[in-house]
Amino acid sequence: GGGMGAAIKGAELGYRVCVVEAGTIGGTCVNIGCVPSKALIRAAAAFHTAGHHPFAGIRTSADGVHWKDVIAQKDQLVETLRQGKYADVIAAYKDNIAFVRGHATLEAGGSVLISGQDSYRPKKIVIATGARPRLLPLGGIDDVEVLTSTTAMALEKQPDTLLVIGGRAVALELGQTFARLGTKVTILQRSSRLIPEHEPEIAEALADALRAEGLTIHTNTTPTRDRKSVV
């Protein structure tokens, strides 16, 4: 996202721009961040409201979740926005923006080597590589299947239970989403309350609201080891 914004502004200012991308065009937001997470959040909210609205005399029902259809609609939205907001935009600026797939390496003297083959010497360089989830250094973590915010939103089958380590924005929004769709969710937070950067009154109200929706929340809890259970 940031790289595309810089490329478009550069083209508008008269620069010839080369965008180098090793992964999927579109970056974090459209592919694995805001777009897919908010699509799932809205789907879960619709399902939850149908079964838990507060209005007297109004009868609605939540008849079930077809997980594959939910994920498929999310994926279709991501694909549509990736094409319309990124690929098509680059095509529209084809005279000023070149899109190259590969890994860029900065070299001495200001040159950029792409995938060990082509070398360029640009006037300016913008680094906008995005981010990826970091796995906690827990004992046994290599022996169990661990989800990240990315892989959780791409599951082929809805999990019956989900343990979420962390009590900040991403953990809570995905935890609530899965819970509203029927997964039994437990939140583990290391500090004494959720969202510790915010006011304690907000954290308390949020915890109460999530517990009312069926989530289990444990604070002052630090996981030390992952272990695969055999049933």
Short mmCIF file of N, CA and C in Angstrom, two decimals, residues 13 30 34-35 41 47 55 60 88 104 109 111-112 116 137 140 147 163 181-182 194-195 197-198 201 206 219 227:
data_model
loop_
_atom_site.label_atom_id
_atom_site.label_comp_id
_atom_site.label_asym_id
_atom_site.label_seq_id
_atom_site.Cartn_x
_atom_site.Cartn_y
_atom_site.Cartn_z
N LEU A 13 4.58 13.36 -10.25
CA LEU A 13 5.61 14.41 -10.19
C LEU A 13 6.59 14.33 -11.36
N VAL A 30 -4.86 -4.89 1.74
CA VAL A 30 -5.86 -5.53 0.88
C VAL A 30 -5.78 -7.05 0.93
N CYS A 34 -6.63 -5.18 6.61
CA CYS A 34 -7.91 -4.51 6.82
C CYS A 34 -9.06 -5.12 6.01
N VAL A 35 -8.82 -5.36 4.74
CA VAL A 35 -9.92 -5.81 3.86
C VAL A 35 -10.45 -7.18 4.27
N ILE A 41 -15.36 -9.71 9.83
CA ILE A 41 -16.00 -9.07 10.99
C ILE A 41 -17.45 -8.70 10.68
N PHE A 47 -24.38 -12.29 11.40
CA PHE A 47 -24.84 -13.56 11.96
C PHE A 47 -25.19 -13.40 13.44
N PHE A 55 -34.37 -6.19 20.34
CA PHE A 55 -35.66 -5.55 20.08
C PHE A 55 -36.83 -6.50 20.36
N THR A 60 -36.00 -12.99 14.64
CA THR A 60 -35.02 -13.35 13.62
C THR A 60 -34.32 -14.62 14.08
N ASP A 88 -4.74 -2.66 -11.90
CA ASP A 88 -5.30 -1.77 -12.93
C ASP A 88 -4.69 -0.37 -12.85
N ALA A 104 14.60 -7.18 -4.21
CA ALA A 104 15.53 -6.07 -4.39
C ALA A 104 16.58 -6.08 -3.29
N GLY A 109 27.10 2.12 -3.09
CA GLY A 109 27.08 3.12 -4.15
C GLY A 109 25.69 3.54 -4.58
N SER A 111 23.18 1.47 -5.79
CA SER A 111 22.54 0.65 -6.81
C SER A 111 21.56 -0.33 -6.15
N VAL A 112 20.60 -0.80 -6.94
CA VAL A 112 19.63 -1.79 -6.49
C VAL A 112 19.71 -2.99 -7.43
N GLY A 116 19.24 -10.75 -8.09
CA GLY A 116 20.60 -11.13 -8.46
C GLY A 116 20.94 -10.99 -9.92
N PRO A 137 8.56 -16.76 20.96
CA PRO A 137 9.60 -17.78 21.20
C PRO A 137 9.23 -18.70 22.35
N GLY A 140 8.40 -25.55 22.48
CA GLY A 140 7.49 -26.47 21.82
C GLY A 140 6.70 -25.88 20.68
N LEU A 147 -1.46 -20.74 14.38
CA LEU A 147 -2.04 -19.82 13.41
C LEU A 147 -1.50 -18.41 13.64
N LEU A 163 -7.52 -20.65 20.79
CA LEU A 163 -6.81 -19.98 21.87
C LEU A 163 -6.03 -18.82 21.26
N LEU A 181 -19.10 -16.46 15.17
CA LEU A 181 -19.45 -17.47 14.16
C LEU A 181 -19.57 -18.86 14.76
N GLY A 182 -19.36 -18.97 16.09
CA GLY A 182 -19.61 -20.24 16.75
C GLY A 182 -18.42 -20.97 17.33
N LEU A 194 -6.98 -6.00 29.15
CA LEU A 194 -6.93 -5.91 27.70
C LEU A 194 -6.49 -4.51 27.29
N ILE A 195 -6.11 -4.38 26.02
CA ILE A 195 -5.67 -3.09 25.43
C ILE A 195 -5.02 -2.19 26.47
N GLU A 197 -2.72 -0.07 26.50
CA GLU A 197 -2.36 1.31 26.15
C GLU A 197 -3.52 2.28 26.33
N HIS A 198 -4.73 1.75 26.51
CA HIS A 198 -5.91 2.60 26.62
C HIS A 198 -6.38 2.70 28.07
N GLU A 201 -10.97 2.01 32.08
CA GLU A 201 -12.43 1.91 31.99
C GLU A 201 -12.86 1.33 30.64
N LEU A 206 -14.81 -3.32 27.57
CA LEU A 206 -14.59 -4.22 26.45
C LEU A 206 -14.56 -5.67 26.91
N THR A 219 -6.41 -12.60 32.13
CA THR A 219 -5.36 -11.60 32.16
C THR A 219 -4.26 -12.05 33.12
N ARG A 227 2.17 -27.27 23.78
CA ARG A 227 2.24 -28.73 23.85
C ARG A 227 1.06 -29.32 23.09
#
